[in-house]
Amino acid sequence: MADDLFNSFMTGPDENGRFGDFGGRFVSETLMPLILALEEEYEKAKTDDSFWAEMQDLWTHYVGRPSPLYFAERLTDHLGGARIYLKRDELNHTGAHKINNVLGQIILARRMGKTRIIAETGAGQHGVATATVCAKFGLKCVVYMGKHDVERQAPNVFRMRLLGAEVIPVTSGRGTLKDAMNDALRDWVTNVRDTFYCIGTVAGPHPYPAMVRDFQSIIGKEAKEQMQAAEGRPPDTLVAAIGGGSNAMGLFFPFLDDKSVNIIGVEAGGKGVNAKMEHCASLTGGRPGVLHGNRTYLLQDDDGQILEGFSISAGLDYPGIGPEHSWLHEIGRAKYVSITDVEALEAFQLSCAQEGIIPALEPSHALAHVMKIAPDLPKDHLICMNMCGRGDKDIFTVAKHLGFDMSDTEGRDAS
Ligand SMILES: Cc1ncc(COP(=O)(O)O)c(C=O)c1O
């Protein structure tokens, strides 16, 4: 495992944690020793077979990996073009890709003797995954979550509490993921001795973006083997939704060296990228700056103040993007597009009706882009899309947007 993963020529970052002009480590002096200790531990783990053996064992027996690669036959027929495959990471234990990475970080935390784990969460899936793994290992868990997200992702808040985590609603800013990450970083500086900060996406100071990507790369590694087994060749196009960008980097990374594979990241277009910043499309509508310890594309005003952003999907509601995506965007290796709330809702319903899969709102954005491109592609074109989360957490939001009254026992049709 370790060897396969690190034998790529595109295995940035450089020794300063930079992907081209992006990434790095913009943190206070108090945090520096913690970050350096984490980097040292991860560098050791990377080439330690016993670390990867423990990961593999938990991925197999606790998470349920490998997740299937599923040929979406009815969706393919319905759209009438490319063959559409879904990488089913929504079938993982806890219902999303987030647990792939949490396991890696918590194994590292245990190796470092840390007993208190803190995390930030938007949609709640990273919080649930962290609370789950902490329960499994008997570790104290504190999750910071924006107040707005606490309200719109209520089922996940209850799950985290059932799992024994303390959920702290964050009221600063607009009460979303950015604000939760600010407070988690503040907690970390205050509790340096016993605390490990488990970041849920490919953002934050070096080594987080590369480390989270490495843990999530199991998605692309499996997809590569599974597509080879199913079709005898790699996919032609990869599509994944982007909040901070971890499920996307996980799918993309093992394919970066293969220039025949088109790579498309889908950002949250909210009410439309032209709508005055009522979106979260950092690459399509932002410019470079520094946030949460790294330099990357951000939504910001003329004075460099970070803007709040907006998306129907709590997991995509982040005004930045992982630095490796900014780099892939600038060198042109990956293309980034945006999808509006309305388009994502349409894709959500199509997945339910055509495939019997209730997707999370995050991958519904990826599916909406697949719906746009598949009809015009040849019938032998292979699309692999990451179905990175299941939709249970989103049914209240979707019901509200579709005008469906959950208390209506007459059972009015939601479609
Ligand atoms: C199901 C799901 N997909 C995607 C995301 C976005 O995160 P990332 O871009 O790091 O994959 C989230 C975040 O909470 C999520 O819950």
GROMACS .gro file of C-alpha atoms and ligand atoms in nm:
model
  431
    1MET     CA    1   0.000   0.000   0.000
    2ALA     CA    2   0.258   0.255   0.109
    3ASP     CA    3   0.476   0.189  -0.196
    4ASP     CA    4   0.194   0.210  -0.451
    5LEU     CA    5   0.072   0.535  -0.310
    6PHE     CA    6   0.396   0.724  -0.298
    7ASN     CA    7   0.547   0.617  -0.630
    8SER     CA    8   0.390   0.898  -0.828
    9PHE     CA    9   0.580   1.189  -0.978
   10MET     CA   10   0.299   1.421  -0.877
   11THR     CA   11   0.327   1.349  -0.505
   12GLY     CA   12   0.360   1.710  -0.396
   13PRO     CA   13   0.396   1.905  -0.177
   14ASP     CA   14   0.761   2.017  -0.161
   15GLU     CA   15   0.953   2.018   0.168
   16ASN     CA   16   0.785   2.348   0.266
   17GLY     CA   17   0.443   2.200   0.223
   18ARG     CA   18   0.378   2.389  -0.101
   19PHE     CA   19   0.191   2.280  -0.410
   20GLY     CA   20   0.333   2.538  -0.652
   21ASP     CA   21   0.235   2.874  -0.496
   22PHE     CA   22  -0.026   2.717  -0.269
   23GLY     CA   23  -0.035   2.543   0.068
   24GLY     CA   24   0.240   2.609   0.322
   25ARG     CA   25   0.216   2.657   0.694
   26PHE     CA   26   0.083   2.994   0.811
   27VAL     CA   27   0.038   2.932   1.183
   28SER     CA   28   0.117   3.096   1.515
   29GLU     CA   29   0.439   3.007   1.695
   30THR     CA   30   0.243   2.824   1.964
   31LEU     CA   31   0.108   2.578   1.708
   32MET     CA   32   0.437   2.518   1.531
   33PRO     CA   33   0.575   2.248   1.768
   34LEU     CA   34   0.245   2.056   1.741
   35ILE     CA   35   0.243   2.069   1.366
   36LEU     CA   36   0.607   1.962   1.346
   37ALA     CA   37   0.543   1.669   1.583
   38LEU     CA   38   0.248   1.561   1.367
   39GLU     CA   39   0.455   1.587   1.051
   40GLU     CA   40   0.732   1.377   1.203
   41GLU     CA   41   0.484   1.109   1.312
   42TYR     CA   42   0.316   1.103   0.972
   43GLU     CA   43   0.650   1.082   0.788
   44LYS     CA   44   0.733   0.775   1.000
   45ALA     CA   45   0.390   0.620   0.947
   46LYS     CA   46   0.400   0.666   0.568
   47THR     CA   47   0.664   0.401   0.526
   48ASP     CA   48   0.566   0.187   0.824
   49ASP     CA   49   0.397  -0.131   0.706
   50SER     CA   50   0.241  -0.189   1.048
   51PHE     CA   51   0.061   0.148   1.022
   52TRP     CA   52  -0.088   0.059   0.683
   53ALA     CA   53  -0.172  -0.294   0.800
   54GLU     CA   54  -0.376  -0.145   1.087
   55MET     CA   55  -0.548   0.095   0.846
   56GLN     CA   56  -0.624  -0.182   0.600
   57ASP     CA   57  -0.766  -0.403   0.872
   58LEU     CA   58  -0.998  -0.125   0.996
   59TRP     CA   59  -1.095  -0.018   0.643
   60THR     CA   60  -1.195  -0.377   0.572
   61HIS     CA   61  -1.364  -0.483   0.895
   62TYR     CA   62  -1.487  -0.156   1.044
   63VAL     CA   63  -1.558   0.066   0.743
   64GLY     CA   64  -1.657  -0.207   0.496
   65ARG     CA   65  -1.406  -0.131   0.221
   66PRO     CA   66  -1.363  -0.175  -0.067
   67SER     CA   67  -1.673   0.026  -0.152
   68PRO     CA   68  -1.835  -0.103  -0.473
   69LEU     CA   69  -1.794   0.055  -0.815
   70TYR     CA   70  -2.148   0.044  -0.947
   71PHE     CA   71  -2.262   0.071  -1.309
   72ALA     CA   72  -2.564   0.303  -1.302
   73GLU     CA   73  -2.749   0.141  -1.588
   74ARG     CA   74  -3.081   0.324  -1.573
   75LEU     CA   75  -2.911   0.661  -1.527
   76THR     CA   76  -2.688   0.582  -1.825
   77ASP     CA   77  -2.991   0.492  -2.039
   78HIS     CA   78  -3.182   0.794  -1.917
   79LEU     CA   79  -2.904   1.038  -2.007
   80GLY     CA   80  -2.833   0.853  -2.332
   81GLY     CA   81  -2.456   0.904  -2.362
   82ALA     CA   82  -2.150   0.806  -2.154
   83ARG     CA   83  -2.148   0.497  -1.932
   84ILE     CA   84  -2.184   0.618  -1.574
   85TYR     CA   85  -2.016   0.445  -1.283
   86LEU     CA   86  -2.067   0.549  -0.921
   87LYS     CA   87  -1.797   0.488  -0.662
   88ARG     CA   88  -2.019   0.399  -0.368
   89ASP     CA   89  -1.840   0.562  -0.073
   90GLU     CA   90  -2.181   0.643   0.075
   91LEU     CA   91  -2.194   0.275   0.174
   92ASN     CA   92  -1.908   0.314   0.421
   93HIS     CA   93  -1.982   0.284   0.793
   94THR     CA   94  -2.120   0.629   0.900
   95GLY     CA   95  -2.240   0.701   0.545
   96ALA     CA   96  -1.963   0.902   0.379
   97HIS     CA   97  -1.598   0.906   0.279
   98LYS     CA   98  -1.493   1.103   0.588
   99ILE     CA   99  -1.415   0.795   0.798
  100ASN     CA  100  -1.134   0.688   0.559
  101ASN     CA  101  -0.930   0.984   0.679
  102VAL     CA  102  -1.044   0.991   1.042
  103LEU     CA  103  -0.910   0.640   1.099
  104GLY     CA  104  -0.566   0.744   0.976
  105GLN     CA  105  -0.551   1.054   1.194
  106ILE     CA  106  -0.676   0.877   1.504
  107ILE     CA  107  -0.425   0.596   1.466
  108LEU     CA  108  -0.159   0.870   1.450
  109ALA     CA  109  -0.307   1.044   1.757
  110ARG     CA  110  -0.288   0.718   1.952
  111ARG     CA  111   0.072   0.668   1.844
  112MET     CA  112   0.146   1.021   1.972
  113GLY     CA  113  -0.017   0.946   2.308
  114LYS     CA  114  -0.297   1.203   2.260
  115THR     CA  115  -0.618   1.139   2.454
  116ARG     CA  116  -0.844   1.427   2.348
  117ILE     CA  117  -0.956   1.463   1.986
  118ILE     CA  118  -1.107   1.783   1.847
  119ALA     CA  119  -1.267   1.828   1.505
  120GLU     CA  120  -1.465   2.079   1.302
  121THR     CA  121  -1.762   1.976   1.094
  122GLY     CA  122  -1.999   2.127   0.838
  123ALA     CA  123  -2.246   1.865   0.720
  124GLY     CA  124  -2.167   1.670   1.033
  125GLN     CA  125  -2.028   1.368   0.848
  126HIS     CA  126  -1.670   1.436   0.958
  127GLY     CA  127  -1.796   1.499   1.312
  128VAL     CA  128  -1.990   1.174   1.311
  129ALA     CA  129  -1.691   0.981   1.176
  130THR     CA  130  -1.463   1.135   1.440
  131ALA     CA  131  -1.712   1.068   1.723
  132THR     CA  132  -1.748   0.710   1.597
  133VAL     CA  133  -1.377   0.631   1.590
  134CYS     CA  134  -1.325   0.806   1.926
  135ALA     CA  135  -1.598   0.586   2.077
  136LYS     CA  136  -1.432   0.281   1.929
  137PHE     CA  137  -1.098   0.369   2.090
  138GLY     CA  138  -1.234   0.528   2.412
  139LEU     CA  139  -1.103   0.879   2.337
  140LYS     CA  140  -1.260   1.207   2.446
  141CYS     CA  141  -1.414   1.388   2.147
  142VAL     CA  142  -1.510   1.755   2.104
  143VAL     CA  143  -1.668   1.870   1.778
  144TYR     CA  144  -1.702   2.236   1.673
  145MET     CA  145  -1.996   2.301   1.443
  146GLY     CA  146  -2.140   2.630   1.315
  147LYS     CA  147  -2.477   2.715   1.471
  148HIS     CA  148  -2.643   2.735   1.129
  149ASP     CA  149  -2.514   2.386   1.047
  150VAL     CA  150  -2.627   2.251   1.388
  151GLU     CA  151  -2.978   2.352   1.283
  152ARG     CA  152  -2.976   2.220   0.926
  153GLN     CA  153  -2.794   1.894   1.008
  154ALA     CA  154  -2.986   1.802   1.324
  155PRO     CA  155  -2.978   1.421   1.268
  156ASN     CA  156  -2.597   1.427   1.264
  157VAL     CA  157  -2.579   1.639   1.579
  158PHE     CA  158  -2.787   1.379   1.763
  159ARG     CA  159  -2.572   1.098   1.623
  160MET     CA  160  -2.254   1.266   1.750
  161ARG     CA  161  -2.407   1.313   2.095
  162LEU     CA  162  -2.524   0.949   2.103
  163LEU     CA  163  -2.167   0.850   2.025
  164GLY     CA  164  -2.048   1.041   2.330
  165ALA     CA  165  -1.906   1.353   2.165
  166GLU     CA  166  -1.946   1.704   2.298
  167VAL     CA  167  -2.084   1.921   2.016
  168ILE     CA  168  -2.005   2.291   2.055
  169PRO     CA  169  -2.222   2.523   1.841
  170VAL     CA  170  -2.017   2.814   1.702
  171THR     CA  171  -2.201   3.144   1.680
  172SER     CA  172  -1.935   3.365   1.520
  173GLY     CA  173  -1.959   3.465   1.152
  174ARG     CA  174  -2.250   3.302   0.972
  175GLY     CA  175  -2.219   2.992   1.190
  176THR     CA  176  -2.083   2.755   0.926
  177LEU     CA  177  -1.771   2.547   0.858
  178LYS     CA  178  -1.519   2.835   0.839
  179ASP     CA  179  -1.622   2.955   1.184
  180ALA     CA  180  -1.609   2.603   1.328
  181MET     CA  181  -1.255   2.559   1.195
  182ASN     CA  182  -1.148   2.892   1.353
  183ASP     CA  183  -1.271   2.778   1.693
  184ALA     CA  184  -1.114   2.434   1.661
  185LEU     CA  185  -0.777   2.596   1.585
  186ARG     CA  186  -0.823   2.821   1.891
  187ASP     CA  187  -0.895   2.515   2.109
  188TRP     CA  188  -0.583   2.343   1.979
  189VAL     CA  189  -0.354   2.635   2.069
  190THR     CA  190  -0.505   2.639   2.418
  191ASN     CA  191  -0.483   2.264   2.484
  192VAL     CA  192  -0.148   2.177   2.334
  193ARG     CA  193  -0.050   1.887   2.558
  194ASP     CA  194  -0.321   1.622   2.526
  195THR     CA  195  -0.515   1.733   2.216
  196PHE     CA  196  -0.502   1.616   1.854
  197TYR     CA  197  -0.682   1.821   1.586
  198CYS     CA  198  -0.844   1.586   1.336
  199ILE     CA  199  -0.909   1.798   1.023
  200GLY     CA  200  -1.183   1.673   0.792
  201THR     CA  201  -1.061   1.790   0.455
  202VAL     CA  202  -0.750   1.859   0.247
  203ALA     CA  203  -0.708   2.206   0.401
  204GLY     CA  204  -0.522   2.352   0.699
  205PRO     CA  205  -0.147   2.392   0.746
  206HIS     CA  206   0.102   2.140   0.607
  207PRO     CA  207   0.103   1.837   0.655
  208TYR     CA  208  -0.280   1.817   0.669
  209PRO     CA  209  -0.363   1.868   0.299
  210ALA     CA  210  -0.120   1.596   0.184
  211MET     CA  211  -0.193   1.363   0.476
  212VAL     CA  212  -0.572   1.377   0.436
  213ARG     CA  213  -0.531   1.326   0.061
  214ASP     CA  214  -0.313   1.020   0.122
  215PHE     CA  215  -0.571   0.866   0.355
  216GLN     CA  216  -0.854   0.938   0.110
  217SER     CA  217  -0.658   0.804  -0.188
  218ILE     CA  218  -0.791   0.459  -0.110
  219ILE     CA  219  -1.100   0.576  -0.305
  220GLY     CA  220  -0.913   0.632  -0.631
  221LYS     CA  221  -0.687   0.334  -0.582
  222GLU     CA  222  -0.986   0.101  -0.553
  223ALA     CA  223  -1.172   0.275  -0.837
  224LYS     CA  224  -0.872   0.225  -1.066
  225GLU     CA  225  -0.860  -0.149  -0.999
  226GLN     CA  226  -1.239  -0.187  -1.016
  227MET     CA  227  -1.270   0.000  -1.346
  228GLN     CA  228  -0.991  -0.214  -1.490
  229ALA     CA  229  -1.182  -0.526  -1.381
  230ALA     CA  230  -1.517  -0.397  -1.517
  231GLU     CA  231  -1.411  -0.235  -1.845
  232GLY     CA  232  -1.048  -0.337  -1.896
  233ARG     CA  233  -0.930   0.026  -1.897
  234PRO     CA  234  -0.920   0.342  -1.685
  235PRO     CA  235  -1.216   0.580  -1.679
  236ASP     CA  236  -1.215   0.866  -1.930
  237THR     CA  237  -1.358   1.122  -1.688
  238LEU     CA  238  -1.362   1.156  -1.310
  239VAL     CA  239  -1.617   1.378  -1.140
  240ALA     CA  240  -1.637   1.469  -0.770
  241ALA     CA  241  -1.793   1.739  -0.552
  242ILE     CA  242  -1.572   1.984  -0.366
  243GLY     CA  243  -1.617   2.139  -0.024
  244GLY     CA  244  -1.259   2.153   0.101
  245GLY     CA  245  -1.184   1.886  -0.157
  246SER     CA  246  -1.100   1.561   0.025
  247ASN     CA  247  -1.329   1.314  -0.151
  248ALA     CA  248  -1.226   1.469  -0.482
  249MET     CA  249  -0.850   1.452  -0.407
  250GLY     CA  250  -0.900   1.093  -0.287
  251LEU     CA  251  -1.054   0.995  -0.619
  252PHE     CA  252  -0.826   1.208  -0.839
  253PHE     CA  253  -0.486   1.148  -0.683
  254PRO     CA  254  -0.411   0.795  -0.812
  255PHE     CA  255  -0.503   0.912  -1.164
  256LEU     CA  256  -0.305   1.238  -1.177
  257ASP     CA  257  -0.017   1.085  -1.371
  258ASP     CA  258  -0.247   0.941  -1.638
  259LYS     CA  259  -0.302   1.238  -1.869
  260SER     CA  260  -0.568   1.049  -2.066
  261VAL     CA  261  -0.804   1.083  -1.768
  262ASN     CA  262  -1.010   1.407  -1.757
  263ILE     CA  263  -1.056   1.536  -1.406
  264ILE     CA  264  -1.348   1.757  -1.304
  265GLY     CA  265  -1.413   1.907  -0.959
  266VAL     CA  266  -1.759   2.046  -0.891
  267GLU     CA  267  -1.795   2.344  -0.659
  268ALA     CA  268  -2.113   2.472  -0.497
  269GLY     CA  269  -2.265   2.743  -0.716
  270GLY     CA  270  -2.537   2.824  -0.458
  271LYS     CA  271  -2.777   3.073  -0.608
  272GLY     CA  272  -2.544   3.117  -0.909
  273VAL     CA  273  -2.179   3.223  -0.934
  274ASN     CA  274  -2.288   3.563  -1.061
  275ALA     CA  275  -2.521   3.607  -0.764
  276LYS     CA  276  -2.337   3.842  -0.530
  277MET     CA  277  -2.121   3.591  -0.344
  278GLU     CA  278  -2.418   3.368  -0.268
  279HIS     CA  279  -2.213   3.067  -0.367
  280CYS     CA  280  -1.908   2.872  -0.249
  281ALA     CA  281  -1.718   2.839  -0.573
  282SER     CA  282  -1.371   2.943  -0.450
  283LEU     CA  283  -1.187   2.858  -0.772
  284THR     CA  284  -1.452   2.982  -1.011
  285GLY     CA  285  -1.531   3.300  -0.814
  286GLY     CA  286  -1.240   3.363  -0.572
  287ARG     CA  287  -0.871   3.459  -0.570
  288PRO     CA  288  -0.563   3.349  -0.372
  289GLY     CA  289  -0.519   3.443  -0.007
  290VAL     CA  290  -0.439   3.284   0.329
  291LEU     CA  291  -0.693   3.110   0.552
  292HIS     CA  292  -0.669   2.833   0.811
  293GLY     CA  293  -0.294   2.799   0.780
  294ASN     CA  294  -0.254   2.768   0.403
  295ARG     CA  295  -0.248   2.980   0.087
  296THR     CA  296  -0.523   2.892  -0.154
  297TYR     CA  297  -0.813   3.031  -0.356
  298LEU     CA  298  -1.067   3.202  -0.130
  299LEU     CA  299  -1.386   3.402  -0.152
  300GLN     CA  300  -1.283   3.748  -0.035
  301ASP     CA  301  -1.369   4.113  -0.079
  302ASP     CA  302  -1.141   4.382  -0.227
  303ASP     CA  303  -0.973   4.430   0.113
  304GLY     CA  304  -0.900   4.059   0.152
  305GLN     CA  305  -1.175   4.002   0.409
  306ILE     CA  306  -1.309   3.647   0.384
  307LEU     CA  307  -1.665   3.634   0.256
  308GLU     CA  308  -1.919   3.394   0.398
  309GLY     CA  309  -2.027   3.205   0.089
  310PHE     CA  310  -2.353   3.018   0.051
  311SER     CA  311  -2.473   2.671  -0.045
  312ILE     CA  312  -2.775   2.453   0.020
  313SER     CA  313  -2.522   2.187   0.113
  314ALA     CA  314  -2.357   2.227   0.454
  315GLY     CA  315  -2.058   2.016   0.347
  316LEU     CA  316  -1.977   2.244   0.052
  317ASP     CA  317  -2.036   2.568   0.242
  318TYR     CA  318  -1.669   2.666   0.282
  319PRO     CA  319  -1.516   2.982   0.132
  320GLY     CA  320  -1.183   2.810   0.055
  321ILE     CA  321  -1.056   2.497  -0.115
  322GLY     CA  322  -0.763   2.263  -0.049
  323PRO     CA  323  -0.434   2.408  -0.183
  324GLU     CA  324  -0.364   2.108  -0.409
  325HIS     CA  325  -0.684   2.183  -0.600
  326SER     CA  326  -0.571   2.545  -0.645
  327TRP     CA  327  -0.248   2.411  -0.789
  328LEU     CA  328  -0.418   2.155  -1.018
  329HIS     CA  329  -0.644   2.439  -1.137
  330GLU     CA  330  -0.350   2.669  -1.214
  331ILE     CA  331  -0.147   2.407  -1.399
  332GLY     CA  332  -0.460   2.300  -1.586
  333ARG     CA  333  -0.446   1.933  -1.478
  334ALA     CA  334  -0.802   1.947  -1.343
  335LYS     CA  335  -1.102   2.151  -1.449
  336TYR     CA  336  -1.337   2.312  -1.196
  337VAL     CA  337  -1.700   2.396  -1.259
  338SER     CA  338  -1.992   2.502  -1.043
  339ILE     CA  339  -2.344   2.373  -0.993
  340THR     CA  340  -2.634   2.567  -0.840
  341ASP     CA  341  -2.860   2.457  -0.555
  342VAL     CA  342  -3.148   2.412  -0.797
  343GLU     CA  343  -2.943   2.187  -1.027
  344ALA     CA  344  -2.821   1.981  -0.729
  345LEU     CA  345  -3.178   1.931  -0.606
  346GLU     CA  346  -3.277   1.806  -0.950
  347ALA     CA  347  -2.989   1.558  -0.950
  348PHE     CA  348  -3.080   1.446  -0.597
  349GLN     CA  349  -3.428   1.352  -0.718
  350LEU     CA  350  -3.299   1.186  -1.034
  351SER     CA  351  -3.068   0.959  -0.833
  352CYS     CA  352  -3.359   0.857  -0.609
  353ALA     CA  353  -3.590   0.786  -0.901
  354GLN     CA  354  -3.348   0.621  -1.146
  355GLU     CA  355  -3.113   0.429  -0.920
  356GLY     CA  356  -3.282   0.393  -0.582
  357ILE     CA  357  -2.995   0.580  -0.420
  358ILE     CA  358  -3.074   0.876  -0.192
  359PRO     CA  359  -2.754   1.080  -0.225
  360ALA     CA  360  -2.621   1.348   0.008
  361LEU     CA  361  -2.656   1.701  -0.129
  362GLU     CA  362  -2.277   1.720  -0.175
  363PRO     CA  363  -2.243   1.441  -0.437
  364SER     CA  364  -2.573   1.561  -0.587
  365HIS     CA  365  -2.364   1.853  -0.716
  366ALA     CA  366  -2.128   1.610  -0.888
  367LEU     CA  367  -2.420   1.419  -1.033
  368ALA     CA  368  -2.575   1.741  -1.166
  369HIS     CA  369  -2.257   1.799  -1.365
  370VAL     CA  370  -2.263   1.439  -1.491
  371MET     CA  371  -2.619   1.508  -1.608
  372LYS     CA  372  -2.489   1.806  -1.807
  373ILE     CA  373  -2.200   1.632  -1.981
  374ALA     CA  374  -2.304   1.266  -2.020
  375PRO     CA  375  -2.568   1.310  -2.295
  376ASP     CA  376  -2.313   1.465  -2.536
  377LEU     CA  377  -2.039   1.209  -2.477
  378PRO     CA  378  -1.993   0.892  -2.687
  379LYS     CA  379  -2.158   0.575  -2.557
  380ASP     CA  380  -1.822   0.413  -2.484
  381HIS     CA  381  -1.699   0.708  -2.276
  382LEU     CA  382  -1.653   0.602  -1.911
  383ILE     CA  383  -1.745   0.843  -1.632
  384CYS     CA  384  -1.657   0.759  -1.273
  385MET     CA  385  -1.832   0.979  -1.018
  386ASN     CA  386  -1.774   0.973  -0.645
  387MET     CA  387  -2.101   0.911  -0.463
  388CYS     CA  388  -1.932   1.026  -0.145
  389GLY     CA  389  -2.224   1.040   0.097
  390ARG     CA  390  -2.576   0.920   0.160
  391GLY     CA  391  -2.868   1.158   0.192
  392ASP     CA  392  -3.032   1.070   0.525
  393LYS     CA  393  -2.888   1.383   0.686
  394ASP     CA  394  -3.035   1.603   0.411
  395ILE     CA  395  -3.394   1.487   0.389
  396PHE     CA  396  -3.526   1.775   0.604
  397THR     CA  397  -3.347   2.036   0.392
  398VAL     CA  398  -3.469   1.876   0.071
  399ALA     CA  399  -3.826   1.847   0.202
  400LYS     CA  400  -3.822   2.217   0.284
  401HIS     CA  401  -3.693   2.317  -0.059
  402LEU     CA  402  -3.942   2.094  -0.238
  403GLY     CA  403  -4.225   2.233  -0.026
  404PHE     CA  404  -4.297   1.890   0.120
  405ASP     CA  405  -4.465   1.885   0.461
  406MET     CA  406  -4.318   1.595   0.661
  407SER     CA  407  -4.610   1.600   0.901
  408ASP     CA  408  -4.856   1.553   0.614
  409THR     CA  409  -4.977   1.196   0.675
  410GLU     CA  410  -5.179   1.196   0.353
  411GLY     CA  411  -4.843   1.126   0.186
  412ARG     CA  412  -4.827   1.394  -0.081
  413ASP     CA  413  -4.574   1.304  -0.350
  414ALA     CA  414  -4.242   1.487  -0.303
  415SER     CA  415  -4.123   1.465  -0.662
  416LIG     C1  416  -2.105   1.363   0.202
  416LIG     C2  417  -2.006   1.474   0.190
  416LIG     N1  418  -1.947   1.495   0.072
  416LIG     C3  419  -1.858   1.594   0.053
  416LIG     C4  420  -1.824   1.678   0.158
  416LIG     C5  421  -1.726   1.789   0.131
  416LIG     O1  422  -1.600   1.764   0.184
  416LIG     P1  423  -1.477   1.730   0.094
  416LIG     O2  424  -1.473   1.829  -0.017
  416LIG     O3  425  -1.361   1.742   0.184
  416LIG     O4  426  -1.494   1.591   0.041
  416LIG     C6  427  -1.882   1.660   0.284
  416LIG     C7  428  -1.845   1.745   0.396
  416LIG     O5  429  -1.901   1.744   0.502
  416LIG     C8  430  -1.976   1.554   0.300
  416LIG     O6  431  -2.036   1.532   0.417
   0.00000   0.00000   0.00000
